[in-house]
Coordinates of C-alpha atoms in Angstrom, one line a residue:
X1 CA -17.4 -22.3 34.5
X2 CA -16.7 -22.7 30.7
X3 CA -19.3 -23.2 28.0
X4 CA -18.3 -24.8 24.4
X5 CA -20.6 -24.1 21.2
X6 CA -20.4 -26.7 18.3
X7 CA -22.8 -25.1 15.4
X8 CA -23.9 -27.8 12.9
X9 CA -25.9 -24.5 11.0
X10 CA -24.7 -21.1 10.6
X11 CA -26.8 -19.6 13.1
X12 CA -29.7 -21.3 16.0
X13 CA -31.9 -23.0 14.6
X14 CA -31.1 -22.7 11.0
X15 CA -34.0 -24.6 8.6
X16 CA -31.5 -25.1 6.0
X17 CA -28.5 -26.6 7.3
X18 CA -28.6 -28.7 11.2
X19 CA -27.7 -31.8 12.1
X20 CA -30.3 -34.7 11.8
X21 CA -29.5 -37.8 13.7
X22 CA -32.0 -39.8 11.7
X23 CA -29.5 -39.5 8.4
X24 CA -27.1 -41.7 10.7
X25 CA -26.8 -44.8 12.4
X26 CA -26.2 -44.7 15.9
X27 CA -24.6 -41.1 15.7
X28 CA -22.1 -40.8 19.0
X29 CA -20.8 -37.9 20.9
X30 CA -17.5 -38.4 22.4
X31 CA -16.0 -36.0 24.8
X32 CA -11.7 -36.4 26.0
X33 CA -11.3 -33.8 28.8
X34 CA -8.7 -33.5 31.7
X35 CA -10.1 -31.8 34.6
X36 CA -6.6 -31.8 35.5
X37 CA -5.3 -29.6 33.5
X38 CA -9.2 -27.8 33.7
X39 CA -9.6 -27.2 37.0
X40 CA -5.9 -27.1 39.1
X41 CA -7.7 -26.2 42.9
X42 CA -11.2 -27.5 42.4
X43 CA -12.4 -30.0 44.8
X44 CA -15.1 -31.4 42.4
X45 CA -16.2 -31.3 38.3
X46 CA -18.9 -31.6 36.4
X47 CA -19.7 -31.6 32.7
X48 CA -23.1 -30.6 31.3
X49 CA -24.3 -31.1 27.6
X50 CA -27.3 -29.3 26.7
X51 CA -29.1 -29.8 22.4
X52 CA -30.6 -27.5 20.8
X53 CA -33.5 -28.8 19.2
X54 CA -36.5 -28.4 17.3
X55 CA -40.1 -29.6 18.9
X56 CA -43.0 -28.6 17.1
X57 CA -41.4 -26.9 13.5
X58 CA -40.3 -29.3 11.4
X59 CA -37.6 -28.5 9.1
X60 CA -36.0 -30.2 6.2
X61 CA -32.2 -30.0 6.5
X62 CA -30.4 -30.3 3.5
X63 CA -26.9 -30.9 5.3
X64 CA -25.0 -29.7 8.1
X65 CA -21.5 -28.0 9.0
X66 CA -19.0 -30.5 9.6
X67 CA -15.8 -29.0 11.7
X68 CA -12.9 -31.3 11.7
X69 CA -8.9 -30.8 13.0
X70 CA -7.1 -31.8 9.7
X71 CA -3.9 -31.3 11.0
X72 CA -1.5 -30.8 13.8
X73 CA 2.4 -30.5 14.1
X74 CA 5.0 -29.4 15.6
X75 CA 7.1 -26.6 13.9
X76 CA 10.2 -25.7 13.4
X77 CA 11.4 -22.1 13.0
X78 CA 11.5 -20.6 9.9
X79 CA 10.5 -24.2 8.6
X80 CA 8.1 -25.1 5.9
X81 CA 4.8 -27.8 6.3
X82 CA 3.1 -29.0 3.8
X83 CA -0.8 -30.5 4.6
X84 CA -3.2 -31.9 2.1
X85 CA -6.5 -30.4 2.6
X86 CA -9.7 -32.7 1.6
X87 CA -11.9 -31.9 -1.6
X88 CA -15.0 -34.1 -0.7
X89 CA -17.1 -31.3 0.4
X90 CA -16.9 -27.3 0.0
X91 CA -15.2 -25.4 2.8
X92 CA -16.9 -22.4 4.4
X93 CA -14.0 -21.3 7.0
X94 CA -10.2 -22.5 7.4
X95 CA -8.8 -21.9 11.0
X96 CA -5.0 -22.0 11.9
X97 CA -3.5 -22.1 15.4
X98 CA 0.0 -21.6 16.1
X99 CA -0.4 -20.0 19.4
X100 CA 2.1 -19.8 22.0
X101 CA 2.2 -17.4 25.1
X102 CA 4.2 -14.4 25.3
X103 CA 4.5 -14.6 21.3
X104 CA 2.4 -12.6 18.4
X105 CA 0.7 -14.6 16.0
X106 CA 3.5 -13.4 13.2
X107 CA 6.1 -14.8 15.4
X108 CA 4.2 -18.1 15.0
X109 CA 3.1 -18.0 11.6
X110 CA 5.2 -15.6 9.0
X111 CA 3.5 -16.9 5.7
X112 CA 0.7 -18.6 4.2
X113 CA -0.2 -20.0 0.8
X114 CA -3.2 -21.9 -0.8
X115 CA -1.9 -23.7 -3.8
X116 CA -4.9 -25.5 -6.4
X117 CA -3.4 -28.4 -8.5
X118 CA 0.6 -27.7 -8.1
X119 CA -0.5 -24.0 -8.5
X120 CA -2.0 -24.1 -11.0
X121 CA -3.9 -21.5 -9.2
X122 CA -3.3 -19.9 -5.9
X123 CA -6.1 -18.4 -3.9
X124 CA -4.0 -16.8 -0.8
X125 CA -0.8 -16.4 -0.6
X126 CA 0.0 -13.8 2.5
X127 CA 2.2 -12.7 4.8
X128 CA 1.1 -13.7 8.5
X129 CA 1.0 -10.0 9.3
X130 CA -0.8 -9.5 6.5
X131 CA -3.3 -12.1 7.2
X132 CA -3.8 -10.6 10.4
X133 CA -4.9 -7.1 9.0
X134 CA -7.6 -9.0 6.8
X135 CA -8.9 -10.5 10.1
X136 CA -8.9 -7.0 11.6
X137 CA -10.8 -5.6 9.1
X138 CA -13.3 -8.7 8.6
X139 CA -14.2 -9.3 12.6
X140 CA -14.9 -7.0 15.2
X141 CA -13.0 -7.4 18.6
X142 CA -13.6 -10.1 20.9
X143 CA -15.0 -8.6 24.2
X144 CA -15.1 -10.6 27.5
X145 CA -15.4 -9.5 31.0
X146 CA -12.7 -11.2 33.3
X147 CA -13.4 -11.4 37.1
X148 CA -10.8 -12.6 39.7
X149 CA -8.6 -11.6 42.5
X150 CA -5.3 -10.2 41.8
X151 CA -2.3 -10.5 44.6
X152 CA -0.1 -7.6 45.5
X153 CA 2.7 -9.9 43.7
X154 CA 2.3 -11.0 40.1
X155 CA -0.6 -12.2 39.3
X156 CA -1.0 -14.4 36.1
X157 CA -4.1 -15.1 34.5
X158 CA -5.0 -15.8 30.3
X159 CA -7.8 -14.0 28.1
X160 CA -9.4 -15.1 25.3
X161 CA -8.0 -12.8 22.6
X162 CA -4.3 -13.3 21.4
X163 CA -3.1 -10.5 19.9
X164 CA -3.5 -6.5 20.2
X165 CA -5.6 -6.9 23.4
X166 CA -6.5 -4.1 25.5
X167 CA -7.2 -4.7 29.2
X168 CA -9.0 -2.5 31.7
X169 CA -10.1 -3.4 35.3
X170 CA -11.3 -1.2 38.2
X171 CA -10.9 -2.5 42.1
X172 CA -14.0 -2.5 44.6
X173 CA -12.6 -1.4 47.7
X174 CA -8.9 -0.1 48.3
X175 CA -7.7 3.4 47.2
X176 CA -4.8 2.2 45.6
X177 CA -2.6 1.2 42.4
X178 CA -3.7 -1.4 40.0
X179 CA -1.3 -2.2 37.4
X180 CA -2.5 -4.9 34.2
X181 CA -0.2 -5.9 31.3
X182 CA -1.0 -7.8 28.7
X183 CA 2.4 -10.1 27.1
X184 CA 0.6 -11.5 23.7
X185 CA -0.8 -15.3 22.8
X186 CA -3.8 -15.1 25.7
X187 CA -1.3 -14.5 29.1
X188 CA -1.5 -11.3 31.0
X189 CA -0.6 -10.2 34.6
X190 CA -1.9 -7.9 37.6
X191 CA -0.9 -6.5 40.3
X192 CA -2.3 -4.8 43.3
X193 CA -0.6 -2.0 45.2
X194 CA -1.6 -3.0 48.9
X195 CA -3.9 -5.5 49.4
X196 CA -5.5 -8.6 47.2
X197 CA -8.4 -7.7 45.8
X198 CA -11.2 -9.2 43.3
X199 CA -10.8 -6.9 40.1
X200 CA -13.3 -6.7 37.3
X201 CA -11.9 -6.4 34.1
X202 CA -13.1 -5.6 30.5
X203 CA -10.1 -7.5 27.5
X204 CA -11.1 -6.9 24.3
X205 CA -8.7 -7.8 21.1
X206 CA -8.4 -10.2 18.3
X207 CA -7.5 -13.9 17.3
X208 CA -9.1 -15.5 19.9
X209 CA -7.8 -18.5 21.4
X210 CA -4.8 -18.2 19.0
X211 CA -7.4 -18.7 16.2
X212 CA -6.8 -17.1 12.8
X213 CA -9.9 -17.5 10.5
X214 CA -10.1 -17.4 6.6
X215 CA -13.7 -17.4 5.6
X216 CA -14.9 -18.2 2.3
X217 CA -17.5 -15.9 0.4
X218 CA -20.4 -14.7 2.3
X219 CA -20.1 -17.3 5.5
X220 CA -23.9 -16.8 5.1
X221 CA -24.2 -18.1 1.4
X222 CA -23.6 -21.5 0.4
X223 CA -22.9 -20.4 -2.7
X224 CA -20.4 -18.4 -2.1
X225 CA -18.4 -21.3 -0.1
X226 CA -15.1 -22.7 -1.7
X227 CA -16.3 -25.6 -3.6
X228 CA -13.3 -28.2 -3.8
X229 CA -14.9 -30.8 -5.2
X230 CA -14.0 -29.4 -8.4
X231 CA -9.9 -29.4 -8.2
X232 CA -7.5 -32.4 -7.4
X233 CA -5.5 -31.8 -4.9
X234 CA -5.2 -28.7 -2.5
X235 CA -2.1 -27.9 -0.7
X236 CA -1.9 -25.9 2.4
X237 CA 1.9 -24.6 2.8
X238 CA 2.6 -23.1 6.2
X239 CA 6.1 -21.2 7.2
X240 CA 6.5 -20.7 11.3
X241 CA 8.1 -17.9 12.3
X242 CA 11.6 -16.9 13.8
X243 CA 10.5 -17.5 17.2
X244 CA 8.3 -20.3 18.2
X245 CA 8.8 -20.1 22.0
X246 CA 9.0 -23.7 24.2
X247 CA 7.0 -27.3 22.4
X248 CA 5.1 -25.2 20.1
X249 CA 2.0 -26.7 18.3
X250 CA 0.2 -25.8 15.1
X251 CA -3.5 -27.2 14.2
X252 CA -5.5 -26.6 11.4
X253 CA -9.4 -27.1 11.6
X254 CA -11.7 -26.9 8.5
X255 CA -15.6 -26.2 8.5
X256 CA -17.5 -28.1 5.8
X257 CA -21.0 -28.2 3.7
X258 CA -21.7 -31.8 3.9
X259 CA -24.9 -32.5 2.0
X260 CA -27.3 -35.3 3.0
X261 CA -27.9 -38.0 0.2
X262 CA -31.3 -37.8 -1.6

């Protein structure tokens, strides 16, 4: 079973910022999945969707977080990409994926630059490795538990974090060797010495999902959010790395303060 969250505030129920269907008409959700590609061996799916709402409180929302893809394309090593990023409203977080298995997040992405009005000033301009430290030092680790049965021959299986992940597991029966490697962008693989067995395992690590994430001031201020509206264009450059691996793909999603009108 997988869960998805989509936040329209910056926590549950935020007063301040959720999304108010009455500000729209006819507001639709509109879900593309492939239970294919979801669920390989299961014999039947299902898909719930459960809202968060508020019953008896009745708050005032002055806007809500819009979360859009902006961009996607397929790179080229060492190559350059240029994407327009909107200015209509401020921007709270900027997410870039370039994640492919078996590679780092450098190897993907080896630089990234922010250019205001043909650089006329340049908020970021970074290294991918160096990006990566700043997201070390501004989010904790991403901790999951992984439980499944590992074969006494190679067994593959893919974790949430990306990059410098960390696996652990301990078997429930069998006195015998357990080996766990992790080989960067999500994929990892077990092995059990004489028997399969179900393992629990504890991954921890960073860049989850192939995920890098630039916030903007104090994610909790709205202040403190990049406020676009205020510049003409904004360029997002992007240089892949050296070794992009098999049909690599590169997306970038954008979280937004859009304001309801008065």
């Amino acid at each position: 079973r997988a869960s998805f969250g989509l936040d329209f505030g910056r926590k549950l129920w935020d007063p301040e910022l959720a999304f108010d269907p009455k500000k729209f008409t006819n507001p639709q959700l509109k879900i593309t999945w492939d239970e294919d590609v979801a669920n390989t061996s299961c014999a039947e799916n299902s898909i719930m969707v459960i809202a968060h709402i508020f019953d008896e409180a009745t708050p005032a929302p002055t806007g809500f977080l819009m979360t859009k893809e902006l961009y996607t394309y397929s790179p080229s090593a060492n190559a350059h990409e240029y994407i327009d990023l909107p200015t209509d409203y401020p921007i709270r977080k900027l997410l870039m994926r370039s994640h492919q298995e078996e590679r780092t997040f450098t190897q993907m992405l080896a630089e990234i630059k922010l250019s205001e009005d043909n650089d006329k000033r340049v908020p970021l301009d970074v290294l991918g490795d160096e990006l990566f430290w700043q997201i070390k030092r501004t989010y904790p680790e991403y901790i999951e538990n992984v439980y499944m049965v590992i074969g006494t021959t190679d067994t593959e299986f893919r974790v949430t974090p990306s990059e410098d992940a960390v696996i652990i597991g301990s078997k429930t029966s069998t006195v015998a060797g357990l080996m766990l490697i992790f080989q960067n962008g999500g994929l990892a693989k077990g092995k059990c010495e004489t028997a399969a067995e179900t393992i629990y395992m504890m991954c921890k690590g960073y860049i989850p999902h192939g995920y890098a994430a630039i916030p903007f001031g104090d994610p909790d201020i709205t202040e403190n959010w990049y406020d676009v509206t205020k510049i003409g264009s904004l360029i997002l450059r992007l240089k892949a790395g050296p070794s992009l691996g098999s049909s690599p793909t590169t997306q970038v999603i954008a979280q937004q303060l859009r304001k309801y009108a008065a």
